[in-house]
Amino acid sequence: MKSTQVKRQAQLVDSIMQEIRQTDQYEEAILETRIAELITKYHEGAQSSQASEVTILLSDIRGFTAMSERFETSQVVAMLNRYFSKMNEIIIKHGGIIDKYMGDSIMVLFGVPDQNPDDAHRAIACAVEMQKAMDEVNDENKAQGLPKMYMGIGINTGVVTAGQVGSHLHNEYTVIGDGVNLASRIEAYSLRGQILVSDYTYLKVKDVVQIGDVNEVHVKGKSEVVPLYEITATHWKDEMAVPRREIRTSMRVEIDASFPFQVVENKEVQPGIYIGQTKDISYNGIFAIIKQPLDALTEIKLSLSLSLLGDENRDIYGKITSIRPMDEGYGCGIEFTSLDEDSQQAIKSFIHRIIEGV
């Protein structure tokens, strides 16, 4: 694993070795003085902090907590190690510096200790290759009877403070600041198999990437909406596309709430009223459990709760896009086909509140 501290130590060793190779040009006392100066400079640099523009990549395995509860600790560790090993290989290939691991998350820096004009480009290429590599990781998991893993990635470019953080008992070289916080927020919005980037990162790479939908979100700590760009491919140096993991058009959060619905036939709402249980929701649909074995493509009219949409129930029309038997009944994906602007905004606000934890 490459880290900023390891790289700085390597630079120190290289400098000392250059001095030693030239010992025939120095008296012993002068050589000792030069090495002492290099070591002093190294330690002073370790203690100092500086503002730098850095591109931050944050990755996270989606649903890992729930997954880890279903398997033995040894299996979970094996899955993580296999995942980290593959990701590390790709990160190093693209010149990224692994800042830290946070559970199943990885924080990677491009632009420390030295900035380069292509930092954001390398971060994007790294992210795309990381997503592509998940197929290989999952093939190995499948061979061992383990589940597939899916990763979300958020990327932001911004000015951060880089330096040693901690105490004399323990400290580490890292980056802090609003740029890091925004990268974390962006990662939280990413879906499985998705790469989301900030507008500033996108401006740096827009000539060499393809994007999908652009979502504007309210991010905690920001007064204005933040546009998030989904990267679908890059042609910087190499042509690479992000594999499509699932049909998805927006972020999705878990909820557990009941709702009434009616079947629509020939554009007429039928009188029977049924109750479904929402399990997760996105901007454009829900996954729910129902008791009736309805057909895929059945149209329904549903009402979402007061707590979700504000002061009144709102009628929404949707279509069942998929349905499968489950222990509790039938699990179905429902895509919204008709809802007013107020309902759409209320759903977005609800999802953002869940993600932000407020």
mmCIF file of C-alpha atoms in Angstrom:
data_model
loop_
_atom_site.group_PDB
_atom_site.id
_atom_site.type_symbol
_atom_site.label_atom_id
_atom_site.label_comp_id
_atom_site.label_asym_id
_atom_site.label_seq_id
_atom_site.Cartn_x
_atom_site.Cartn_y
_atom_site.Cartn_z
ATOM 1 C CA MET A 1 0.000 0.000 0.000
ATOM 2 C CA LYS A 2 1.294 3.369 -0.976
ATOM 3 C CA SER A 3 0.771 6.218 1.479
ATOM 4 C CA THR A 4 1.848 9.832 1.565
ATOM 5 C CA GLN A 5 4.193 9.142 4.478
ATOM 6 C CA VAL A 6 5.793 6.180 2.713
ATOM 7 C CA LYS A 7 6.365 8.300 -0.384
ATOM 8 C CA ARG A 8 7.979 11.074 1.650
ATOM 9 C CA GLN A 9 10.206 8.550 3.417
ATOM 10 C CA ALA A 10 11.252 7.127 0.055
ATOM 11 C CA GLN A 11 12.147 10.611 -1.129
ATOM 12 C CA LEU A 12 14.266 11.082 2.012
ATOM 13 C CA VAL A 13 16.117 7.818 1.432
ATOM 14 C CA ASP A 14 16.752 8.753 -2.208
ATOM 15 C CA SER A 15 18.201 12.098 -1.142
ATOM 16 C CA ILE A 16 20.482 10.482 1.443
ATOM 17 C CA MET A 17 21.660 7.851 -1.037
ATOM 18 C CA GLN A 18 22.545 10.560 -3.534
ATOM 19 C CA GLU A 19 24.735 12.196 -0.893
ATOM 20 C CA ILE A 20 26.400 8.893 0.015
ATOM 21 C CA ARG A 21 27.184 8.148 -3.637
ATOM 22 C CA GLN A 22 29.113 11.400 -3.725
ATOM 23 C CA THR A 23 31.217 10.773 -0.590
ATOM 24 C CA ASP A 24 34.390 11.032 -2.586
ATOM 25 C CA GLN A 25 33.500 14.669 -3.135
ATOM 26 C CA TYR A 26 32.917 15.430 0.553
ATOM 27 C CA GLU A 27 34.827 15.165 3.764
ATOM 28 C CA GLU A 28 33.144 12.922 6.339
ATOM 29 C CA ALA A 29 32.065 15.843 8.547
ATOM 30 C CA ILE A 30 30.428 17.619 5.621
ATOM 31 C CA LEU A 31 28.566 14.429 4.658
ATOM 32 C CA GLU A 32 27.257 14.033 8.217
ATOM 33 C CA THR A 33 26.080 17.645 8.177
ATOM 34 C CA ARG A 34 24.229 17.210 4.867
ATOM 35 C CA ILE A 35 22.451 14.054 6.040
ATOM 36 C CA ALA A 36 21.482 15.775 9.305
ATOM 37 C CA GLU A 37 20.039 18.684 7.316
ATOM 38 C CA LEU A 38 17.996 16.319 5.142
ATOM 39 C CA ILE A 39 16.563 14.500 8.173
ATOM 40 C CA THR A 40 15.725 17.799 9.888
ATOM 41 C CA LYS A 41 13.981 19.043 6.753
ATOM 42 C CA TYR A 42 12.022 15.791 6.570
ATOM 43 C CA HIS A 43 10.733 16.109 10.136
ATOM 44 C CA GLU A 44 9.914 19.794 9.705
ATOM 45 C CA GLY A 45 7.912 18.941 6.607
ATOM 46 C CA ALA A 46 6.062 16.213 8.497
ATOM 47 C CA GLN A 47 4.991 18.690 11.182
ATOM 48 C CA SER A 48 3.964 21.489 8.828
ATOM 49 C CA SER A 49 0.678 21.782 6.970
ATOM 50 C CA GLN A 50 -0.094 23.352 3.633
ATOM 51 C CA ALA A 51 -3.080 24.176 1.466
ATOM 52 C CA SER A 52 -3.216 22.142 -1.727
ATOM 53 C CA GLU A 53 -5.701 21.475 -4.497
ATOM 54 C CA VAL A 54 -6.372 17.769 -4.325
ATOM 55 C CA THR A 55 -8.757 15.386 -6.065
ATOM 56 C CA ILE A 56 -10.335 13.098 -3.484
ATOM 57 C CA LEU A 57 -11.832 9.710 -4.370
ATOM 58 C CA LEU A 58 -14.025 7.971 -1.806
ATOM 59 C CA SER A 59 -15.341 4.460 -2.404
ATOM 60 C CA ASP A 60 -17.726 2.406 -0.314
ATOM 61 C CA ILE A 61 -19.277 -1.051 -0.590
ATOM 62 C CA ARG A 62 -23.048 -0.749 -0.728
ATOM 63 C CA GLY A 63 -24.979 -2.737 1.879
ATOM 64 C CA PHE A 64 -21.827 -4.105 3.470
ATOM 65 C CA THR A 65 -23.110 -3.866 7.051
ATOM 66 C CA ALA A 66 -26.128 -6.038 6.290
ATOM 67 C CA MET A 67 -23.946 -8.418 4.292
ATOM 68 C CA SER A 68 -21.456 -8.803 7.128
ATOM 69 C CA GLU A 69 -24.226 -9.832 9.522
ATOM 70 C CA ARG A 70 -25.091 -12.838 7.335
ATOM 71 C CA PHE A 71 -21.630 -14.396 7.118
ATOM 72 C CA GLU A 72 -18.864 -15.615 9.388
ATOM 73 C CA THR A 73 -16.200 -13.109 10.367
ATOM 74 C CA SER A 74 -13.535 -15.072 8.497
ATOM 75 C CA GLN A 75 -15.607 -14.933 5.302
ATOM 76 C CA VAL A 76 -16.185 -11.196 5.666
ATOM 77 C CA VAL A 77 -12.464 -10.586 6.205
ATOM 78 C CA ALA A 78 -11.640 -12.717 3.156
ATOM 79 C CA MET A 79 -14.089 -10.737 1.009
ATOM 80 C CA LEU A 80 -12.667 -7.429 2.213
ATOM 81 C CA ASN A 81 -9.063 -8.476 1.694
ATOM 82 C CA ARG A 82 -9.817 -9.689 -1.827
ATOM 83 C CA TYR A 83 -11.584 -6.412 -2.574
ATOM 84 C CA PHE A 84 -8.876 -4.208 -1.042
ATOM 85 C CA SER A 85 -6.104 -6.126 -2.787
ATOM 86 C CA LYS A 86 -7.644 -5.565 -6.216
ATOM 87 C CA MET A 87 -8.512 -1.932 -5.557
ATOM 88 C CA ASN A 88 -5.030 -1.165 -4.199
ATOM 89 C CA GLU A 89 -3.465 -2.547 -7.359
ATOM 90 C CA ILE A 90 -5.574 -0.222 -9.508
ATOM 91 C CA ILE A 91 -5.048 2.818 -7.270
ATOM 92 C CA ILE A 92 -1.264 2.422 -7.371
ATOM 93 C CA LYS A 93 -1.383 1.959 -11.159
ATOM 94 C CA HIS A 94 -3.040 5.365 -11.532
ATOM 95 C CA GLY A 95 -0.736 7.137 -9.100
ATOM 96 C CA GLY A 96 -3.242 7.514 -6.290
ATOM 97 C CA ILE A 97 -2.204 7.741 -2.644
ATOM 98 C CA ILE A 98 -4.318 5.741 -0.200
ATOM 99 C CA ASP A 99 -5.006 8.123 2.668
ATOM 100 C CA LYS A 100 -6.926 5.726 4.863
ATOM 101 C CA TYR A 101 -9.334 2.815 5.155
ATOM 102 C CA MET A 102 -12.598 3.449 6.996
ATOM 103 C CA GLY A 103 -14.283 0.095 7.476
ATOM 104 C CA ASP A 104 -15.140 -0.970 3.936
ATOM 105 C CA SER A 105 -14.408 2.506 2.535
ATOM 106 C CA ILE A 106 -11.223 3.741 0.861
ATOM 107 C CA MET A 107 -10.095 7.366 0.707
ATOM 108 C CA VAL A 108 -7.654 8.059 -2.122
ATOM 109 C CA LEU A 109 -5.794 11.280 -2.920
ATOM 110 C CA PHE A 110 -4.525 12.570 -6.247
ATOM 111 C CA GLY A 111 -2.311 15.636 -5.920
ATOM 112 C CA VAL A 112 -0.292 15.051 -2.738
ATOM 113 C CA PRO A 113 2.461 15.518 -1.992
ATOM 114 C CA ASP A 114 2.937 16.878 -5.527
ATOM 115 C CA GLN A 115 0.240 18.356 -7.766
ATOM 116 C CA ASN A 116 -0.053 17.411 -11.425
ATOM 117 C CA PRO A 117 -2.302 18.822 -14.169
ATOM 118 C CA ASP A 118 -3.835 15.382 -14.715
ATOM 119 C CA ASP A 119 -4.779 14.623 -11.088
ATOM 120 C CA ALA A 120 -8.538 14.706 -11.778
ATOM 121 C CA HIS A 121 -8.122 12.717 -15.012
ATOM 122 C CA ARG A 122 -6.212 9.990 -13.186
ATOM 123 C CA ALA A 123 -8.841 9.890 -10.447
ATOM 124 C CA ILE A 124 -11.619 9.374 -13.003
ATOM 125 C CA ALA A 125 -9.686 6.669 -14.857
ATOM 126 C CA CYS A 126 -8.937 4.983 -11.541
ATOM 127 C CA ALA A 127 -12.610 5.041 -10.516
ATOM 128 C CA VAL A 128 -13.787 3.568 -13.825
ATOM 129 C CA GLU A 129 -11.230 0.778 -13.649
ATOM 130 C CA MET A 130 -12.194 0.097 -10.025
ATOM 131 C CA GLN A 131 -15.831 -0.369 -11.063
ATOM 132 C CA LYS A 132 -14.809 -2.610 -13.961
ATOM 133 C CA ALA A 133 -12.709 -4.737 -11.592
ATOM 134 C CA MET A 134 -15.749 -5.545 -9.442
ATOM 135 C CA ASP A 135 -16.708 -8.212 -11.991
ATOM 136 C CA GLU A 136 -13.464 -10.053 -11.230
ATOM 137 C CA VAL A 137 -13.949 -9.620 -7.481
ATOM 138 C CA ASN A 138 -17.497 -10.949 -7.706
ATOM 139 C CA ASP A 139 -16.472 -13.918 -9.853
ATOM 140 C CA GLU A 140 -14.118 -14.959 -7.052
ATOM 141 C CA ASN A 141 -16.837 -14.383 -4.463
ATOM 142 C CA LYS A 142 -19.284 -16.511 -6.447
ATOM 143 C CA ALA A 143 -16.759 -19.345 -6.719
ATOM 144 C CA GLN A 144 -16.605 -19.422 -2.918
ATOM 145 C CA GLY A 145 -20.346 -19.211 -2.386
ATOM 146 C CA LEU A 146 -20.204 -15.572 -1.316
ATOM 147 C CA PRO A 147 -22.471 -12.729 -2.452
ATOM 148 C CA LYS A 148 -21.773 -10.076 -5.026
ATOM 149 C CA MET A 149 -20.438 -6.760 -3.793
ATOM 150 C CA TYR A 150 -21.281 -3.409 -5.324
ATOM 151 C CA MET A 151 -19.389 -0.174 -4.862
ATOM 152 C CA GLY A 152 -20.342 3.484 -5.019
ATOM 153 C CA ILE A 153 -17.705 6.159 -5.689
ATOM 154 C CA GLY A 154 -17.723 9.912 -5.096
ATOM 155 C CA ILE A 155 -15.034 12.295 -6.384
ATOM 156 C CA ASN A 156 -14.393 15.950 -5.608
ATOM 157 C CA THR A 157 -11.583 18.370 -6.422
ATOM 158 C CA GLY A 158 -10.903 21.197 -4.004
ATOM 159 C CA VAL A 159 -8.434 22.997 -1.791
ATOM 160 C CA VAL A 160 -7.668 21.094 1.412
ATOM 161 C CA THR A 161 -5.155 21.323 4.226
ATOM 162 C CA ALA A 162 -2.560 18.550 4.102
ATOM 163 C CA GLY A 163 -0.359 17.714 7.063
ATOM 164 C CA GLN A 164 0.192 15.683 10.218
ATOM 165 C CA VAL A 165 -2.908 15.341 12.407
ATOM 166 C CA GLY A 166 -2.937 13.813 15.895
ATOM 167 C CA SER A 167 -0.829 13.863 19.035
ATOM 168 C CA HIS A 168 2.611 12.687 20.099
ATOM 169 C CA LEU A 169 1.018 9.315 20.945
ATOM 170 C CA HIS A 170 -0.403 8.812 17.471
ATOM 171 C CA ASN A 171 -0.548 10.978 14.378
ATOM 172 C CA GLU A 172 -0.869 10.536 10.657
ATOM 173 C CA TYR A 173 -0.489 12.519 7.473
ATOM 174 C CA THR A 174 -3.910 13.282 6.001
ATOM 175 C CA VAL A 175 -6.050 15.976 4.417
ATOM 176 C CA ILE A 176 -8.894 17.908 6.025
ATOM 177 C CA GLY A 177 -11.299 20.608 4.926
ATOM 178 C CA ASP A 178 -14.518 21.322 3.073
ATOM 179 C CA GLY A 179 -13.243 19.557 -0.041
ATOM 180 C CA VAL A 180 -13.017 16.294 1.889
ATOM 181 C CA ASN A 181 -16.469 16.795 3.414
ATOM 182 C CA LEU A 182 -18.033 17.368 0.001
ATOM 183 C CA ALA A 183 -16.364 14.251 -1.405
ATOM 184 C CA SER A 184 -17.902 12.286 1.450
ATOM 185 C CA ARG A 185 -21.358 13.745 0.766
ATOM 186 C CA ILE A 186 -21.075 12.928 -2.931
ATOM 187 C CA GLU A 187 -20.068 9.342 -2.174
ATOM 188 C CA ALA A 188 -23.138 8.991 0.060
ATOM 189 C CA TYR A 189 -25.370 9.867 -2.910
ATOM 190 C CA SER A 190 -23.776 7.363 -5.287
ATOM 191 C CA LEU A 191 -25.646 4.181 -6.079
ATOM 192 C CA ARG A 192 -24.119 0.762 -6.471
ATOM 193 C CA GLY A 193 -21.876 0.631 -9.504
ATOM 194 C CA GLN A 194 -22.017 4.406 -9.889
ATOM 195 C CA ILE A 195 -19.395 7.171 -10.044
ATOM 196 C CA LEU A 196 -20.536 10.677 -9.098
ATOM 197 C CA VAL A 197 -18.330 13.766 -9.340
ATOM 198 C CA SER A 198 -18.637 17.405 -8.323
ATOM 199 C CA ASP A 199 -19.051 20.210 -10.831
ATOM 200 C CA TYR A 200 -15.453 21.401 -10.355
ATOM 201 C CA THR A 201 -14.073 17.930 -11.036
ATOM 202 C CA TYR A 202 -16.347 17.625 -14.065
ATOM 203 C CA LEU A 203 -15.099 20.943 -15.472
ATOM 204 C CA LYS A 204 -11.553 19.589 -15.362
ATOM 205 C CA VAL A 205 -12.359 16.374 -17.219
ATOM 206 C CA LYS A 206 -15.441 17.199 -19.326
ATOM 207 C CA ASP A 207 -13.560 16.885 -22.624
ATOM 208 C CA VAL A 208 -12.593 13.260 -21.969
ATOM 209 C CA VAL A 209 -15.654 11.775 -20.233
ATOM 210 C CA GLN A 210 -19.215 10.792 -20.974
ATOM 211 C CA ILE A 211 -21.901 11.493 -18.402
ATOM 212 C CA GLY A 212 -25.389 10.287 -17.610
ATOM 213 C CA ASP A 213 -28.040 12.236 -15.756
ATOM 214 C CA VAL A 214 -27.113 15.309 -13.733
ATOM 215 C CA ASN A 215 -28.826 15.495 -10.342
ATOM 216 C CA GLU A 216 -29.013 18.645 -8.257
ATOM 217 C CA VAL A 217 -28.987 17.870 -4.545
ATOM 218 C CA HIS A 218 -29.083 19.792 -1.302
ATOM 219 C CA VAL A 219 -25.906 18.978 0.595
ATOM 220 C CA LYS A 220 -25.576 19.606 4.309
ATOM 221 C CA GLY A 221 -23.403 22.673 4.877
ATOM 222 C CA LYS A 222 -24.107 24.139 1.414
ATOM 223 C CA SER A 223 -26.635 26.947 0.918
ATOM 224 C CA GLU A 224 -27.079 26.259 -2.798
ATOM 225 C CA VAL A 225 -27.903 23.055 -4.641
ATOM 226 C CA VAL A 226 -24.925 20.979 -5.736
ATOM 227 C CA PRO A 227 -24.940 19.386 -9.216
ATOM 228 C CA LEU A 228 -23.639 15.823 -9.306
ATOM 229 C CA TYR A 229 -22.448 14.321 -12.590
ATOM 230 C CA GLU A 230 -22.557 10.586 -13.210
ATOM 231 C CA ILE A 231 -19.501 9.386 -15.117
ATOM 232 C CA THR A 232 -20.390 6.630 -17.583
ATOM 233 C CA ALA A 233 -17.146 6.444 -19.594
ATOM 234 C CA THR A 234 -13.731 8.025 -20.108
ATOM 235 C CA HIS A 235 -11.509 8.186 -23.176
ATOM 236 C CA TRP A 236 -8.520 9.813 -21.496
ATOM 237 C CA LYS A 237 -5.597 7.698 -22.710
ATOM 238 C CA ASP A 238 -7.725 4.515 -22.767
ATOM 239 C CA GLU A 239 -11.363 3.917 -23.680
ATOM 240 C CA MET A 240 -13.174 2.622 -20.592
ATOM 241 C CA ALA A 241 -16.873 2.445 -19.749
ATOM 242 C CA VAL A 242 -18.515 1.957 -16.376
ATOM 243 C CA PRO A 243 -20.409 -1.367 -16.323
ATOM 244 C CA ARG A 244 -24.149 -0.972 -15.870
ATOM 245 C CA ARG A 245 -25.020 -2.751 -12.638
ATOM 246 C CA GLU A 246 -28.757 -2.173 -12.686
ATOM 247 C CA ILE A 247 -31.411 0.027 -14.208
ATOM 248 C CA ARG A 248 -31.433 3.090 -12.002
ATOM 249 C CA THR A 249 -32.121 6.736 -12.504
ATOM 250 C CA SER A 250 -31.631 8.220 -9.052
ATOM 251 C CA MET A 251 -30.410 7.640 -5.537
ATOM 252 C CA ARG A 252 -32.328 5.153 -3.397
ATOM 253 C CA VAL A 253 -32.831 4.930 0.374
ATOM 254 C CA GLU A 254 -34.397 2.326 2.642
ATOM 255 C CA ILE A 255 -37.709 3.077 4.363
ATOM 256 C CA ASP A 256 -40.428 0.960 5.956
ATOM 257 C CA ALA A 257 -43.889 2.469 5.454
ATOM 258 C CA SER A 258 -47.290 1.182 4.409
ATOM 259 C CA PHE A 259 -49.349 2.691 1.604
ATOM 260 C CA PRO A 260 -52.782 2.049 0.042
ATOM 261 C CA PHE A 261 -53.060 1.345 -3.667
ATOM 262 C CA GLN A 262 -55.618 0.493 -6.329
ATOM 263 C CA VAL A 263 -55.286 -1.276 -9.654
ATOM 264 C CA VAL A 264 -55.894 0.725 -12.831
ATOM 265 C CA GLU A 265 -57.453 -1.050 -15.802
ATOM 266 C CA ASN A 266 -58.205 0.637 -19.119
ATOM 267 C CA LYS A 267 -57.424 3.972 -17.482
ATOM 268 C CA GLU A 268 -60.105 3.347 -14.851
ATOM 269 C CA VAL A 269 -59.239 3.090 -11.150
ATOM 270 C CA GLN A 270 -60.765 -0.121 -9.777
ATOM 271 C CA PRO A 271 -62.667 0.000 -6.453
ATOM 272 C CA GLY A 272 -60.595 -2.557 -4.527
ATOM 273 C CA ILE A 273 -58.083 -1.031 -2.095
ATOM 274 C CA TYR A 274 -54.954 -2.955 -1.086
ATOM 275 C CA ILE A 275 -52.088 -2.247 1.285
ATOM 276 C CA GLY A 276 -48.421 -2.420 0.308
ATOM 277 C CA GLN A 277 -45.256 -1.995 2.338
ATOM 278 C CA THR A 278 -42.519 0.266 0.971
ATOM 279 C CA LYS A 279 -38.962 -1.048 1.467
ATOM 280 C CA ASP A 280 -36.991 1.573 -0.412
ATOM 281 C CA ILE A 281 -37.625 4.681 -2.462
ATOM 282 C CA SER A 282 -35.874 6.660 -5.194
ATOM 283 C CA TYR A 283 -36.809 9.812 -7.092
ATOM 284 C CA ASN A 284 -38.649 7.731 -9.652
ATOM 285 C CA GLY A 285 -40.047 4.705 -7.882
ATOM 286 C CA ILE A 286 -40.215 2.341 -4.941
ATOM 287 C CA PHE A 287 -39.546 -1.270 -4.101
ATOM 288 C CA ALA A 288 -42.475 -2.662 -2.138
ATOM 289 C CA ILE A 289 -44.004 -5.844 -0.736
ATOM 290 C CA ILE A 290 -47.607 -6.585 -1.695
ATOM 291 C CA LYS A 291 -49.873 -9.569 -0.979
ATOM 292 C CA GLN A 292 -51.426 -9.801 -4.439
ATOM 293 C CA PRO A 293 -49.671 -11.660 -7.317
ATOM 294 C CA LEU A 294 -50.155 -8.877 -9.846
ATOM 295 C CA ASP A 295 -48.623 -9.051 -13.298
ATOM 296 C CA ALA A 296 -45.606 -7.067 -14.360
ATOM 297 C CA LEU A 297 -46.629 -3.863 -16.184
ATOM 298 C CA THR A 298 -49.823 -3.584 -14.119
ATOM 299 C CA GLU A 299 -50.665 0.075 -13.567
ATOM 300 C CA ILE A 300 -51.593 1.200 -10.062
ATOM 301 C CA LYS A 301 -52.646 4.328 -8.212
ATOM 302 C CA LEU A 302 -50.996 4.733 -4.814
ATOM 303 C CA SER A 303 -51.046 7.253 -1.974
ATOM 304 C CA LEU A 304 -47.889 8.018 -0.045
ATOM 305 C CA SER A 305 -47.972 8.970 3.610
ATOM 306 C CA LEU A 306 -48.366 12.385 5.207
ATOM 307 C CA SER A 307 -44.951 12.135 6.851
ATOM 308 C CA LEU A 308 -43.329 11.633 3.482
ATOM 309 C CA LEU A 309 -45.106 14.231 1.380
ATOM 310 C CA GLY A 310 -46.033 16.888 3.908
ATOM 311 C CA ASP A 311 -49.483 18.171 4.757
ATOM 312 C CA GLU A 312 -51.633 15.869 2.654
ATOM 313 C CA ASN A 313 -51.719 12.519 0.915
ATOM 314 C CA ARG A 314 -50.881 12.767 -2.752
ATOM 315 C CA ASP A 315 -52.065 10.366 -5.416
ATOM 316 C CA ILE A 316 -49.316 8.951 -7.585
ATOM 317 C CA TYR A 317 -49.616 6.638 -10.556
ATOM 318 C CA GLY A 318 -47.074 3.949 -11.193
ATOM 319 C CA LYS A 319 -46.350 0.788 -13.114
ATOM 320 C CA ILE A 320 -45.060 -2.506 -11.733
ATOM 321 C CA THR A 321 -41.845 -3.122 -13.664
ATOM 322 C CA SER A 322 -40.928 -6.412 -11.974
ATOM 323 C CA ILE A 323 -42.421 -8.790 -9.428
ATOM 324 C CA ARG A 324 -41.137 -11.872 -7.629
ATOM 325 C CA PRO A 325 -42.320 -14.134 -4.782
ATOM 326 C CA MET A 326 -40.839 -13.402 -1.344
ATOM 327 C CA ASP A 327 -41.438 -14.722 2.161
ATOM 328 C CA GLU A 328 -43.645 -11.753 3.072
ATOM 329 C CA GLY A 329 -45.588 -11.753 -0.189
ATOM 330 C CA TYR A 330 -44.502 -10.398 -3.560
ATOM 331 C CA GLY A 331 -41.632 -7.995 -4.026
ATOM 332 C CA CYS A 332 -42.225 -5.537 -6.813
ATOM 333 C CA GLY A 333 -40.409 -2.655 -8.404
ATOM 334 C CA ILE A 334 -42.777 0.221 -9.072
ATOM 335 C CA GLU A 335 -41.833 3.059 -11.400
ATOM 336 C CA PHE A 336 -43.698 6.330 -10.978
ATOM 337 C CA THR A 337 -45.475 7.257 -14.207
ATOM 338 C CA SER A 338 -47.374 10.324 -13.041
ATOM 339 C CA LEU A 339 -46.824 12.633 -10.075
ATOM 340 C CA ASP A 340 -47.059 16.366 -9.687
ATOM 341 C CA GLU A 341 -44.063 18.637 -9.196
ATOM 342 C CA ASP A 342 -44.782 19.168 -5.496
ATOM 343 C CA SER A 343 -44.801 15.421 -4.881
ATOM 344 C CA GLN A 344 -41.575 14.985 -6.849
ATOM 345 C CA GLN A 345 -39.883 17.712 -4.820
ATOM 346 C CA ALA A 346 -41.228 16.268 -1.563
ATOM 347 C CA ILE A 347 -39.800 12.847 -2.415
ATOM 348 C CA LYS A 348 -36.417 14.357 -3.289
ATOM 349 C CA SER A 349 -36.336 16.312 -0.027
ATOM 350 C CA PHE A 350 -37.284 13.199 1.940
ATOM 351 C CA ILE A 351 -34.483 11.172 0.322
ATOM 352 C CA HIS A 352 -31.946 13.929 0.949
ATOM 353 C CA ARG A 353 -32.949 14.124 4.621
ATOM 354 C CA ILE A 354 -32.460 10.378 5.018
ATOM 355 C CA ILE A 355 -29.025 10.494 3.371
ATOM 356 C CA GLU A 356 -27.926 13.488 5.417
ATOM 357 C CA GLY A 357 -29.260 11.922 8.621
ATOM 358 C CA VAL A 358 -31.461 14.885 9.548
#
